[in-house]
Amino acid sequence: MSKSTEYSESGNPIYRYSDKQQEWRPPEYGEDKWIKKIEDHVRQHIGEIDSVFHEILSDVVHIDVHFIKPTPERNYYTLITTGMSFLPMNTPEGAEGCEYAELMICLPPDWPISQEDLENPDHYWPIRWLKMLARFPHDFDTWLGWGHTIPNGDPAQPLSQQTGMSGIILLPPIHVDEDFLSLDMGDGRNLDFYAIIPLYSEELDLKLKHGSEPLLDKFDEFGISEILDLNRRNTCKQQII
């Protein structure tokens, strides 16, 4: 059940979710041409897809995570979902044209990525969040888009034992060609790509109190992007020298 009667100090609605809006139902699979169009787009703008983390048991939509290996030009892993866009999201008035999206994150080139490594929650959590957020709008009959933040619980807890960051914000990736950000599916539908960027609790608070712009100014100042840095500076906390 979702409630939207609460508002942040910046005037944006705060949604709290408990029970799923839908009972289990067979997953929606994308048409081959839909998936191929996304994969071709990724190959053109990011690089060759090395492997796919296939979902074995799915609910509502079938979410896969595609891996692109580090290269000299892009020296980090790029992980991108397919499946979130198999169904339209329930966007509100004013967000027309934002019904379809996929998610991504970039991991350091030394990130433990083998099947055995990913059995460790401290290594697997970026994939878990990609899959969870890709399914979230369809589980709760809602939507995710630019500037949306999601805390890791209430109260928010660290995303893993290796970092103090405790939430996520969705933003367009910046280490890509501008043409990558949006994909015209050729049938009147448009698909947007968003990066999931981890946040510290103070950064979550800043966004809730004052909106996205002050936080994005800090991100610009400190060079925060879709490339994950577990120990990056907290942009809203003064460092003690």
Coordinates of C-alpha atoms in Angstrom, one line a residue:
M1 CA 0.0 0.0 0.0
S2 CA 1.4 3.4 -0.9
K3 CA 0.6 6.8 0.7
S4 CA 1.3 10.1 -1.0
T5 CA -0.1 12.6 1.5
E6 CA 3.3 13.4 3.1
Y7 CA 5.5 16.1 1.6
S8 CA 9.2 16.9 2.0
E9 CA 10.4 20.4 3.0
S10 CA 11.2 21.0 -0.7
G11 CA 7.5 20.4 -1.5
N12 CA 7.9 17.1 -3.2
P13 CA 5.7 14.2 -2.3
I14 CA 7.1 11.4 -0.1
Y15 CA 5.8 7.9 -1.0
R16 CA 6.0 5.1 1.5
Y17 CA 5.4 1.6 0.4
S18 CA 4.5 -1.5 2.4
D19 CA 2.6 -4.2 0.6
K20 CA 2.8 -4.9 -3.1
Q21 CA 0.0 -3.6 -5.2
Q22 CA -0.1 -6.8 -7.3
E23 CA -0.2 -10.5 -6.5
W24 CA 2.3 -12.7 -8.2
R25 CA 1.7 -13.0 -11.9
P26 CA 3.7 -14.5 -14.8
P27 CA 6.4 -12.2 -15.9
E28 CA 6.1 -10.0 -19.0
Y29 CA 8.9 -10.7 -21.5
G30 CA 10.0 -8.2 -24.0
E31 CA 9.6 -8.9 -27.7
D32 CA 12.8 -9.9 -29.4
K33 CA 12.9 -6.7 -31.5
W34 CA 12.4 -4.6 -28.3
I35 CA 15.3 -6.3 -26.5
K36 CA 17.5 -6.2 -29.6
K37 CA 16.9 -2.5 -30.1
I38 CA 18.1 -1.9 -26.5
E39 CA 21.1 -4.2 -26.9
D40 CA 22.1 -2.5 -30.2
H41 CA 21.8 0.9 -28.6
V42 CA 24.1 -0.3 -25.7
R43 CA 26.7 -1.7 -28.1
Q44 CA 26.7 1.5 -30.2
H45 CA 27.2 3.9 -27.3
I46 CA 28.7 1.8 -24.4
G47 CA 30.4 -1.3 -25.8
E48 CA 30.1 -5.0 -26.6
I49 CA 27.9 -6.9 -24.1
D50 CA 30.2 -9.5 -22.5
S51 CA 27.7 -11.5 -20.5
V52 CA 24.1 -11.4 -19.1
F53 CA 23.0 -12.1 -15.5
H54 CA 19.8 -13.9 -16.4
E55 CA 16.9 -14.0 -13.9
I56 CA 15.8 -17.5 -13.2
L57 CA 12.6 -16.8 -11.3
S58 CA 10.6 -13.7 -12.2
D59 CA 7.5 -11.9 -11.0
V60 CA 5.6 -9.4 -13.2
V61 CA 8.6 -8.5 -15.4
H62 CA 11.7 -10.5 -16.3
I63 CA 14.8 -8.5 -15.4
D64 CA 18.2 -9.3 -16.8
V65 CA 21.5 -7.4 -16.1
H66 CA 23.9 -7.0 -19.0
F67 CA 27.6 -6.6 -18.3
I68 CA 30.1 -4.6 -20.4
K69 CA 33.7 -5.2 -19.4
P70 CA 36.2 -2.4 -18.8
T71 CA 38.0 -1.0 -21.8
P72 CA 40.8 1.6 -22.1
E73 CA 38.2 4.2 -23.0
R74 CA 35.8 3.2 -20.2
N75 CA 37.9 1.6 -17.5
Y76 CA 35.0 0.3 -15.4
Y77 CA 32.3 -2.3 -15.6
T78 CA 29.0 -1.0 -16.9
L79 CA 25.8 -2.9 -15.8
I80 CA 22.5 -2.2 -17.6
T81 CA 19.1 -3.7 -17.1
T82 CA 16.6 -5.0 -19.6
G83 CA 13.1 -5.7 -18.5
M84 CA 12.0 -2.6 -16.6
S85 CA 10.7 -1.2 -19.9
F86 CA 8.7 -4.3 -20.8
L87 CA 5.7 -2.6 -19.2
P88 CA 4.8 1.1 -18.9
M89 CA 5.1 2.8 -15.5
N90 CA 2.2 4.5 -13.9
T91 CA 3.4 8.1 -14.4
P92 CA 1.5 11.1 -13.0
E93 CA 0.1 14.0 -14.9
G94 CA 3.0 16.1 -16.1
A95 CA 5.3 13.1 -16.6
E96 CA 3.9 12.0 -19.9
G97 CA 6.6 10.4 -22.1
C98 CA 8.4 9.0 -19.0
E99 CA 6.7 5.6 -18.9
Y100 CA 9.6 3.5 -20.1
A101 CA 13.1 3.3 -18.5
E102 CA 16.1 1.1 -17.9
L103 CA 18.7 1.4 -15.2
M104 CA 22.5 1.2 -15.0
I105 CA 25.5 1.5 -12.7
C106 CA 29.3 1.5 -13.3
L107 CA 31.6 -0.5 -11.0
P108 CA 35.4 -0.1 -10.6
P109 CA 37.5 -2.4 -12.8
D110 CA 38.7 -4.4 -9.7
W111 CA 35.1 -5.1 -8.5
P112 CA 34.7 -8.8 -7.7
I113 CA 32.4 -10.0 -10.4
S114 CA 32.7 -13.7 -10.7
Q115 CA 29.7 -16.0 -9.9
E116 CA 31.5 -17.0 -6.7
D117 CA 32.2 -13.4 -5.8
L118 CA 28.6 -12.4 -6.3
E119 CA 27.5 -14.8 -3.6
N120 CA 28.9 -12.2 -1.1
P121 CA 26.2 -9.6 -0.4
D122 CA 28.9 -6.9 -0.3
H123 CA 29.7 -7.6 -3.9
Y124 CA 26.2 -8.4 -5.1
W125 CA 24.3 -5.4 -3.8
P126 CA 24.6 -3.2 -7.0
I127 CA 23.0 -6.0 -9.0
R128 CA 20.3 -6.5 -6.3
W129 CA 19.4 -2.8 -6.4
L130 CA 19.3 -2.7 -10.2
K131 CA 16.9 -5.6 -10.2
M132 CA 14.8 -4.4 -7.2
L133 CA 14.4 -0.9 -8.6
A134 CA 13.6 -2.1 -12.1
R135 CA 10.8 -4.2 -10.7
F136 CA 9.7 -1.6 -8.1
P137 CA 7.3 0.5 -10.3
H138 CA 5.5 -2.6 -11.5
D139 CA 5.2 -4.1 -8.0
F140 CA 3.7 -0.9 -6.6
D141 CA 1.9 0.6 -9.6
T142 CA 4.0 3.7 -9.5
W143 CA 7.0 5.1 -11.3
L144 CA 10.7 6.1 -11.0
G145 CA 12.4 8.9 -12.9
W146 CA 14.8 11.8 -12.8
G147 CA 15.9 12.8 -9.3
H148 CA 13.9 10.2 -7.4
T149 CA 15.5 9.0 -4.2
I150 CA 15.1 5.7 -2.4
P151 CA 16.5 5.1 1.1
N152 CA 17.7 1.7 2.2
G153 CA 15.0 1.1 4.7
D154 CA 13.4 3.4 7.3
P155 CA 15.6 4.5 9.0
A156 CA 18.1 4.1 6.2
Q157 CA 20.9 1.6 6.7
P158 CA 24.2 1.3 4.8
L159 CA 24.0 -0.4 1.4
S160 CA 26.8 -2.8 2.4
Q161 CA 29.4 -3.3 5.1
Q162 CA 31.9 -1.6 2.9
T163 CA 30.3 1.8 2.7
G164 CA 28.4 4.4 4.7
M165 CA 26.1 5.3 1.9
S166 CA 22.5 4.4 2.6
G167 CA 20.3 5.4 -0.3
I168 CA 20.0 5.9 -4.1
I169 CA 19.2 8.7 -6.4
L170 CA 18.3 8.2 -10.1
L171 CA 20.0 10.6 -12.5
P172 CA 21.1 10.5 -16.2
P173 CA 24.6 9.1 -16.5
I174 CA 27.2 11.7 -17.5
H175 CA 30.1 9.5 -18.8
V176 CA 28.1 8.7 -22.0
D177 CA 27.2 10.3 -25.3
E178 CA 24.2 12.4 -25.0
D179 CA 22.5 10.3 -27.7
F180 CA 22.6 7.3 -25.3
L181 CA 20.3 8.9 -22.7
S182 CA 17.1 8.4 -24.6
L183 CA 16.1 5.7 -27.1
D184 CA 13.3 6.1 -29.7
M185 CA 11.8 2.7 -29.9
G186 CA 10.3 3.5 -33.3
D187 CA 6.6 3.0 -32.4
G188 CA 5.9 6.2 -30.6
R189 CA 7.4 5.0 -27.3
N190 CA 10.6 6.5 -25.9
L191 CA 12.9 4.8 -23.4
D192 CA 15.1 6.7 -20.9
F193 CA 18.3 5.4 -19.2
Y194 CA 19.0 6.4 -15.6
A195 CA 22.0 5.7 -13.4
I196 CA 21.5 4.6 -9.8
I197 CA 23.9 6.7 -7.7
P198 CA 24.4 5.9 -4.0
L199 CA 23.9 8.7 -1.4
Y200 CA 24.9 9.4 2.1
S201 CA 22.1 10.1 4.6
E202 CA 23.1 13.8 4.7
E203 CA 22.8 14.0 0.9
L204 CA 19.4 12.3 1.1
D205 CA 18.3 14.9 3.7
L206 CA 19.6 17.8 1.6
K207 CA 17.5 16.6 -1.4
L208 CA 14.4 16.1 0.7
K209 CA 14.7 19.6 2.3
H210 CA 15.8 21.6 -0.7
G211 CA 15.2 19.6 -3.8
S212 CA 17.7 18.1 -6.3
E213 CA 19.5 21.3 -7.6
P214 CA 21.6 21.9 -4.5
L215 CA 22.7 18.3 -4.4
L216 CA 23.5 18.3 -8.1
D217 CA 25.6 21.5 -7.6
K218 CA 27.6 19.6 -4.9
F219 CA 27.9 16.6 -7.3
D220 CA 29.4 18.9 -10.0
E221 CA 31.8 20.4 -7.5
F222 CA 33.1 17.1 -6.3
G223 CA 32.9 15.1 -9.6
I224 CA 30.3 12.6 -8.4
S225 CA 29.0 10.4 -11.2
E226 CA 27.6 7.0 -12.1
I227 CA 31.0 5.3 -11.4
L228 CA 30.7 3.8 -8.0
D229 CA 33.2 4.9 -5.4
L230 CA 32.5 3.2 -2.0
N231 CA 34.7 5.6 -0.1
R232 CA 33.9 8.8 -2.0
R233 CA 33.6 12.1 -0.1
N234 CA 30.3 12.9 1.6
T235 CA 29.4 16.1 -0.2
C236 CA 27.2 17.3 2.6
K237 CA 29.6 16.7 5.5
Q238 CA 32.5 19.0 6.3
Q239 CA 35.8 17.0 6.4
I240 CA 37.9 17.3 9.5
I241 CA 41.5 18.0 8.6

